[in-house]
């Protein structure tokens, strides 16, 4: 008797998965399409099919293990017998086409769409609602999606007789492949619709309302289910992804939930202290500047920054004060500053020199 286990190169206790894996590898290796005019490979291919047809069937395998034979295999073996055809098509169907006629079109989800949307910092902070115009392909209303001129219709493909497949002999069996004339549709348009030029679809623009939640940032992605391209063969539509870009603000700079801003103050305000007005997202607020404030000092306004995505809590607004030096002085201003300089003397320079003295003390040898 033939050693089916040896033919497939597996042990007698091989699992179904191991049998199928071995068969896949050998069938691909000895397939007639890969070995044209090779009688030895063709016979080997038949032998592999015969072995797998027996061992993949639990009842046949039990009979083979017990008696050395199995009903339905041997001289009367057919590579397209019950059960085996499904396995064979699973392996070769996508490459060689179907073997039993036209494959049924599968419902396919439509493509996803992308829309880039610019918003302001204020809109990102508090949320907003935008109306956007999105293009997508839809069935032509004139031809109802057929692609043929009104009153006309697609005709049956003469090459495949409407099956969408053409059959030809390949080795010892026949193979069906997609028809090259109708591209598998089974129909050909001889008189195309002028509106859609035979495509059956036209691009239409739709107004879509988009709700933007508070706290979004640049690069945030909003998904609108079912607003993408229409599905194929009854499949669901794709989704619409809206990518947000937050425009730069002339006053605020955002870092996460924090807002930074620079506010100028005068030398007298810094030296004597003052109360200044600072813009925030909520309006103008008061900020106390203590006396002796240096340039570059940061002040935190609690809860005046950006909100967490979806709402509260909010971050802080960091106000950095910069002391502005006037470029043009009036005679009176100059007089006052000169008097101040005389009174103050060289205190700043003396303090700086003392720090340097301490820093470099003991460096001389």
Short mmCIF file of C-alpha atoms in Angstrom, two decimals:
data_model
loop_
_atom_site.label_atom_id
_atom_site.label_comp_id
_atom_site.label_asym_id
_atom_site.label_seq_id
_atom_site.Cartn_x
_atom_site.Cartn_y
_atom_site.Cartn_z
CA UNK A 1 0.00 0.00 0.00
CA UNK A 2 1.03 3.64 -0.43
CA UNK A 3 2.54 5.36 2.60
CA UNK A 4 0.40 8.49 2.72
CA UNK A 5 2.22 9.78 5.79
CA UNK A 6 5.54 9.39 4.03
CA UNK A 7 4.21 11.12 0.91
CA UNK A 8 3.26 14.18 2.99
CA UNK A 9 6.37 13.90 5.16
CA UNK A 10 4.52 13.78 8.50
CA UNK A 11 4.38 11.33 11.40
CA UNK A 12 1.43 8.95 11.90
CA UNK A 13 0.20 11.01 14.86
CA UNK A 14 0.29 14.32 12.94
CA UNK A 15 -2.49 16.78 13.79
CA UNK A 16 -4.94 18.26 11.25
CA UNK A 17 -2.99 21.52 11.28
CA UNK A 18 0.29 19.70 10.60
CA UNK A 19 -1.30 17.76 7.74
CA UNK A 20 -2.69 20.90 6.16
CA UNK A 21 0.63 22.76 6.51
CA UNK A 22 2.56 19.91 4.89
CA UNK A 23 0.02 19.64 2.08
CA UNK A 24 0.15 23.39 1.38
CA UNK A 25 3.92 23.38 1.02
CA UNK A 26 4.05 20.30 -1.22
CA UNK A 27 1.07 21.32 -3.36
CA UNK A 28 2.61 24.70 -4.09
CA UNK A 29 5.95 23.04 -4.91
CA UNK A 30 4.56 20.43 -7.35
CA UNK A 31 1.63 22.40 -8.79
CA UNK A 32 1.46 21.94 -12.62
CA UNK A 33 1.45 25.69 -13.21
CA UNK A 34 4.85 25.86 -11.56
CA UNK A 35 6.09 22.76 -13.39
CA UNK A 36 4.78 22.99 -16.97
CA UNK A 37 5.28 19.85 -19.12
CA UNK A 38 6.76 18.02 -16.14
CA UNK A 39 5.04 14.62 -15.98
CA UNK A 40 6.95 13.62 -12.85
CA UNK A 41 5.75 16.70 -10.98
CA UNK A 42 2.20 16.12 -12.23
CA UNK A 43 2.20 12.55 -10.90
CA UNK A 44 3.68 13.74 -7.62
CA UNK A 45 0.97 16.36 -7.37
CA UNK A 46 -1.74 13.71 -7.86
CA UNK A 47 -0.10 11.53 -5.23
CA UNK A 48 0.00 14.42 -2.72
CA UNK A 49 -3.68 15.18 -3.34
CA UNK A 50 -4.59 11.53 -2.91
CA UNK A 51 -2.71 11.31 0.39
CA UNK A 52 -4.21 14.47 1.80
CA UNK A 53 -7.74 13.57 0.67
CA UNK A 54 -7.45 10.38 2.71
CA UNK A 55 -5.69 11.64 5.85
CA UNK A 56 -7.73 14.87 6.13
CA UNK A 57 -10.94 12.83 6.46
CA UNK A 58 -11.25 11.33 9.96
CA UNK A 59 -13.17 8.22 8.84
CA UNK A 60 -10.93 7.52 5.86
CA UNK A 61 -7.82 8.06 7.99
CA UNK A 62 -9.09 5.58 10.62
CA UNK A 63 -9.73 2.95 7.92
CA UNK A 64 -6.31 3.60 6.38
CA UNK A 65 -4.53 3.28 9.74
CA UNK A 66 -6.39 0.03 10.48
CA UNK A 67 -6.69 -1.73 7.11
CA UNK A 68 -4.22 0.09 4.88
CA UNK A 69 -6.94 1.40 2.59
CA UNK A 70 -9.77 3.91 2.68
CA UNK A 71 -13.06 4.06 0.81
CA UNK A 72 -13.03 6.69 -1.90
CA UNK A 73 -9.26 6.80 -2.53
CA UNK A 74 -7.11 4.94 -5.04
CA UNK A 75 -7.94 4.44 -8.70
CA UNK A 76 -11.21 6.33 -8.43
CA UNK A 77 -9.69 9.34 -6.61
CA UNK A 78 -10.78 12.79 -7.78
CA UNK A 79 -8.83 15.91 -6.68
CA UNK A 80 -12.14 17.77 -6.45
CA UNK A 81 -13.97 15.27 -4.24
CA UNK A 82 -16.12 16.31 -1.31
CA UNK A 83 -14.22 18.22 1.32
CA UNK A 84 -10.97 18.42 -0.64
CA UNK A 85 -12.22 21.06 -3.07
CA UNK A 86 -12.73 23.56 -0.24
CA UNK A 87 -9.20 23.03 1.05
CA UNK A 88 -7.72 23.25 -2.45
CA UNK A 89 -9.56 26.48 -3.23
CA UNK A 90 -8.49 27.90 0.13
CA UNK A 91 -4.87 27.38 -0.94
CA UNK A 92 -4.97 28.33 -4.61
CA UNK A 93 -8.21 30.29 -5.02
CA UNK A 94 -6.74 33.78 -4.70
CA UNK A 95 -3.85 32.99 -7.07
CA UNK A 96 -5.50 30.92 -9.78
CA UNK A 97 -9.13 32.03 -9.43
CA UNK A 98 -12.13 29.94 -8.48
CA UNK A 99 -12.71 26.46 -9.88
CA UNK A 100 -16.48 26.30 -9.87
CA UNK A 101 -17.52 29.43 -11.73
CA UNK A 102 -17.78 33.06 -10.74
CA UNK A 103 -16.92 33.98 -7.16
CA UNK A 104 -19.63 35.93 -5.38
CA UNK A 105 -18.73 39.58 -4.80
CA UNK A 106 -18.10 40.21 -1.13
CA UNK A 107 -19.54 43.24 0.66
CA UNK A 108 -16.63 45.63 1.17
CA UNK A 109 -16.42 48.60 3.50
CA UNK A 110 -15.92 51.95 1.79
CA UNK A 111 -12.65 53.86 2.01
CA UNK A 112 -12.00 56.21 4.92
CA UNK A 113 -11.66 59.93 4.19
CA UNK A 114 -9.42 62.58 5.77
CA UNK A 115 -10.20 66.26 6.26
CA UNK A 116 -7.68 68.77 7.67
CA UNK A 117 -9.41 71.52 9.69
CA UNK A 118 -7.85 74.73 11.03
CA UNK A 119 -9.21 76.16 14.29
CA UNK A 120 -8.19 79.04 16.56
CA UNK A 121 -6.74 78.70 20.04
CA UNK A 122 -9.97 80.05 21.53
CA UNK A 123 -11.96 77.41 19.65
CA UNK A 124 -9.56 74.73 20.89
CA UNK A 125 -9.97 75.98 24.48
CA UNK A 126 -13.75 76.20 24.66
CA UNK A 127 -14.90 73.92 21.84
CA UNK A 128 -16.94 74.90 18.82
CA UNK A 129 -19.08 73.58 16.00
CA UNK A 130 -17.96 73.82 12.39
CA UNK A 131 -19.67 73.13 9.08
CA UNK A 132 -17.27 71.49 6.63
CA UNK A 133 -17.74 70.56 2.98
CA UNK A 134 -16.59 67.01 2.23
CA UNK A 135 -16.47 65.37 -1.24
CA UNK A 136 -17.29 61.69 -1.73
CA UNK A 137 -18.27 59.38 -4.58
CA UNK A 138 -21.98 58.57 -4.77
CA UNK A 139 -24.15 56.70 -7.25
CA UNK A 140 -24.99 58.74 -10.33
CA UNK A 141 -28.64 59.80 -10.12
CA UNK A 142 -29.08 59.77 -13.92
CA UNK A 143 -28.01 56.16 -14.52
CA UNK A 144 -28.81 54.88 -11.00
CA UNK A 145 -25.25 53.69 -10.66
CA UNK A 146 -25.24 51.41 -13.72
CA UNK A 147 -22.87 53.59 -15.76
CA UNK A 148 -25.09 53.18 -18.84
CA UNK A 149 -26.98 55.99 -20.54
CA UNK A 150 -30.58 56.50 -19.34
CA UNK A 151 -32.87 54.02 -21.10
CA UNK A 152 -29.91 51.81 -21.92
CA UNK A 153 -28.21 49.18 -19.83
CA UNK A 154 -25.08 47.09 -19.56
CA UNK A 155 -24.95 44.13 -21.94
CA UNK A 156 -23.74 40.62 -21.16
CA UNK A 157 -20.03 40.14 -21.79
CA UNK A 158 -19.55 37.98 -24.89
CA UNK A 159 -16.18 36.74 -23.68
CA UNK A 160 -17.34 35.11 -20.43
CA UNK A 161 -21.09 34.89 -21.19
CA UNK A 162 -21.86 36.95 -18.10
CA UNK A 163 -20.06 34.75 -15.56
CA UNK A 164 -17.16 37.15 -15.03
CA UNK A 165 -14.80 34.18 -15.36
CA UNK A 166 -13.07 32.46 -18.27
CA UNK A 167 -12.09 28.79 -18.03
CA UNK A 168 -9.02 27.21 -19.59
CA UNK A 169 -7.17 23.92 -19.29
CA UNK A 170 -4.22 23.94 -16.92
CA UNK A 171 -2.36 20.66 -16.66
CA UNK A 172 -4.81 17.86 -15.80
CA UNK A 173 -7.59 20.16 -14.59
CA UNK A 174 -9.36 23.35 -15.67
CA UNK A 175 -8.89 26.73 -14.04
CA UNK A 176 -11.19 29.76 -13.99
CA UNK A 177 -9.77 33.28 -13.97
CA UNK A 178 -11.28 36.75 -13.97
CA UNK A 179 -12.46 37.83 -17.39
CA UNK A 180 -10.11 40.45 -18.81
CA UNK A 181 -12.82 42.06 -20.94
CA UNK A 182 -15.41 42.84 -18.27
CA UNK A 183 -12.97 42.60 -15.33
CA UNK A 184 -15.18 40.10 -13.55
CA UNK A 185 -18.38 42.12 -13.75
CA UNK A 186 -20.04 39.95 -16.39
CA UNK A 187 -21.44 43.09 -18.05
CA UNK A 188 -20.07 45.64 -20.51
CA UNK A 189 -21.29 49.21 -21.04
CA UNK A 190 -21.57 50.03 -24.74
CA UNK A 191 -23.43 53.33 -24.34
CA UNK A 192 -22.00 55.12 -21.26
CA UNK A 193 -23.89 57.69 -19.21
CA UNK A 194 -22.80 61.21 -20.15
CA UNK A 195 -23.16 62.52 -16.61
CA UNK A 196 -20.76 60.07 -14.96
CA UNK A 197 -18.95 59.02 -18.18
CA UNK A 198 -19.75 55.38 -17.54
CA UNK A 199 -18.33 55.22 -14.03
CA UNK A 200 -21.71 54.93 -12.35
CA UNK A 201 -20.53 57.37 -9.68
CA UNK A 202 -20.05 61.10 -9.39
CA UNK A 203 -18.33 63.19 -6.76
CA UNK A 204 -20.70 65.17 -4.58
CA UNK A 205 -20.01 67.70 -1.84
CA UNK A 206 -21.85 67.40 1.46
CA UNK A 207 -22.11 69.81 4.37
CA UNK A 208 -21.25 68.05 7.63
CA UNK A 209 -21.53 69.53 11.10
CA UNK A 210 -18.50 68.81 13.30
CA UNK A 211 -18.56 69.29 17.07
CA UNK A 212 -15.10 70.06 18.45
CA UNK A 213 -14.75 69.38 22.19
CA UNK A 214 -12.85 71.73 24.54
CA UNK A 215 -9.17 71.03 25.07
CA UNK A 216 -8.22 69.63 21.66
CA UNK A 217 -4.66 70.16 20.50
CA UNK A 218 -2.85 70.27 17.17
CA UNK A 219 -2.94 66.80 15.63
CA UNK A 220 -6.10 65.74 17.48
CA UNK A 221 -8.17 63.31 15.40
CA UNK A 222 -11.96 63.23 15.34
CA UNK A 223 -13.72 60.18 13.85
CA UNK A 224 -17.15 60.45 12.24
CA UNK A 225 -18.49 56.96 11.65
CA UNK A 226 -20.12 56.25 8.28
CA UNK A 227 -19.19 59.58 6.69
CA UNK A 228 -16.51 58.14 4.38
CA UNK A 229 -16.83 56.65 0.90
CA UNK A 230 -19.80 54.39 0.18
CA UNK A 231 -19.34 50.65 0.55
CA UNK A 232 -19.17 48.18 -2.35
CA UNK A 233 -21.68 45.35 -2.93
CA UNK A 234 -23.76 46.42 0.05
CA UNK A 235 -20.82 46.95 2.39
CA UNK A 236 -20.91 49.72 5.04
CA UNK A 237 -19.52 53.18 4.28
CA UNK A 238 -16.08 54.16 5.53
CA UNK A 239 -15.35 56.72 8.22
CA UNK A 240 -14.34 60.37 8.08
CA UNK A 241 -11.28 61.38 10.08
CA UNK A 242 -10.90 65.08 10.86
CA UNK A 243 -7.33 66.15 11.70
CA UNK A 244 -7.21 69.40 13.67
CA UNK A 245 -4.59 72.12 13.30
CA UNK A 246 -4.59 74.83 15.98
CA UNK A 247 -3.43 78.15 14.56
CA UNK A 248 -0.69 80.10 16.36
CA UNK A 249 -1.93 82.86 18.68
CA UNK A 250 -0.27 86.31 18.54
CA UNK A 251 -0.14 86.58 22.37
CA UNK A 252 -0.37 83.10 23.92
CA UNK A 253 1.93 80.14 23.46
CA UNK A 254 0.53 76.74 24.43
CA UNK A 255 2.42 73.88 26.05
CA UNK A 256 0.00 71.13 27.00
CA UNK A 257 -2.51 72.61 29.43
CA UNK A 258 -0.29 75.64 30.20
CA UNK A 259 -0.48 79.00 28.44
CA UNK A 260 2.55 81.27 28.35
CA UNK A 261 2.56 84.99 27.62
CA UNK A 262 5.03 87.87 27.93
CA UNK A 263 3.92 91.19 29.42
CA UNK A 264 6.06 94.34 29.37
CA UNK A 265 6.43 96.50 32.52
CA UNK A 266 8.35 99.70 33.09
CA UNK A 267 11.37 100.11 35.35
CA UNK A 268 9.40 102.13 37.92
CA UNK A 269 6.71 99.41 38.03
CA UNK A 270 9.36 96.77 38.60
CA UNK A 271 11.18 98.80 41.24
CA UNK A 272 8.22 100.24 43.12
CA UNK A 273 5.61 97.52 42.48
CA UNK A 274 2.35 97.95 40.62
CA UNK A 275 -0.94 96.38 39.60
CA UNK A 276 -1.22 95.65 35.89
CA UNK A 277 -3.89 94.24 33.59
CA UNK A 278 -3.20 90.93 31.83
CA UNK A 279 -5.29 89.40 29.00
CA UNK A 280 -6.56 85.84 29.59
CA UNK A 281 -8.83 83.47 27.66
CA UNK A 282 -11.66 84.66 29.92
CA UNK A 283 -10.96 88.36 29.57
CA UNK A 284 -8.69 90.87 31.35
CA UNK A 285 -7.57 90.18 34.93
CA UNK A 286 -5.48 92.09 37.51
CA UNK A 287 -1.93 91.01 38.43
CA UNK A 288 0.06 92.46 41.33
CA UNK A 289 3.74 93.12 40.65
CA UNK A 290 5.73 93.30 43.91
CA UNK A 291 8.49 95.90 44.31
CA UNK A 292 11.92 94.78 43.21
CA UNK A 293 10.62 92.41 40.52
CA UNK A 294 13.43 91.37 38.12
CA UNK A 295 12.96 91.05 34.40
CA UNK A 296 11.95 87.54 33.34
CA UNK A 297 10.08 86.66 36.55
CA UNK A 298 7.13 84.29 36.01
CA UNK A 299 3.72 84.64 37.67
CA UNK A 300 1.11 81.86 37.70
CA UNK A 301 -2.57 82.56 37.14
CA UNK A 302 -4.27 79.42 38.47
CA UNK A 303 -6.96 77.87 36.26
CA UNK A 304 -6.47 80.35 33.41
CA UNK A 305 -4.77 77.93 31.03
CA UNK A 306 -6.13 75.30 28.64
CA UNK A 307 -8.71 72.74 29.77
CA UNK A 308 -8.14 69.02 29.76
CA UNK A 309 -9.64 67.38 26.67
CA UNK A 310 -13.38 67.38 27.11
CA UNK A 311 -13.57 70.14 29.74
CA UNK A 312 -12.25 70.87 33.25
CA UNK A 313 -9.88 71.12 35.05
CA UNK A 314 -7.82 73.85 33.41
CA UNK A 315 -4.09 74.44 33.54
CA UNK A 316 -2.34 77.68 34.50
CA UNK A 317 -1.45 80.80 32.59
CA UNK A 318 2.20 81.73 33.13
CA UNK A 319 2.87 85.45 32.80
CA UNK A 320 6.51 86.40 32.22
CA UNK A 321 7.26 90.09 32.83
CA UNK A 322 9.93 91.90 30.85
CA UNK A 323 11.26 95.28 31.93
CA UNK A 324 11.25 97.61 28.97
CA UNK A 325 13.98 100.19 28.66
CA UNK A 326 12.75 103.36 26.93
CA UNK A 327 14.62 104.15 23.73
CA UNK A 328 13.79 107.87 23.75
CA UNK A 329 13.85 110.02 26.91
CA UNK A 330 12.41 113.45 27.43
CA UNK A 331 14.72 116.02 29.02
CA UNK A 332 12.85 115.70 32.31
CA UNK A 333 13.11 111.88 32.27
CA UNK A 334 16.81 112.07 31.61
CA UNK A 335 17.26 114.56 34.43
CA UNK A 336 15.44 112.30 36.91
CA UNK A 337 17.40 109.20 35.86
CA UNK A 338 20.71 111.01 36.11
CA UNK A 339 19.82 112.16 39.60
CA UNK A 340 18.82 108.60 40.52
CA UNK A 341 22.12 107.30 39.15
CA UNK A 342 24.07 109.72 41.33
CA UNK A 343 22.13 108.71 44.41
CA UNK A 344 22.37 104.99 43.66
CA UNK A 345 26.04 105.25 42.84
CA UNK A 346 27.82 102.16 41.70
CA UNK A 347 25.86 99.69 43.86
CA UNK A 348 25.08 97.23 41.06
CA UNK A 349 28.67 97.12 39.79
CA UNK A 350 30.02 96.76 43.33
CA UNK A 351 27.71 93.85 44.02
CA UNK A 352 28.74 92.14 40.79
CA UNK A 353 32.45 92.61 41.52
CA UNK A 354 32.01 91.10 44.99
CA UNK A 355 30.42 87.99 43.49
CA UNK A 356 33.29 87.62 41.03
CA UNK A 357 35.81 88.09 43.82
CA UNK A 358 34.24 85.25 45.83
CA UNK A 359 34.00 83.07 42.75
CA UNK A 360 37.68 83.36 41.74
CA UNK A 361 39.14 83.52 45.26
CA UNK A 362 42.07 81.13 45.67
CA UNK A 363 42.60 80.57 41.95
CA UNK A 364 45.90 82.47 41.89
CA UNK A 365 49.06 80.51 42.60
#
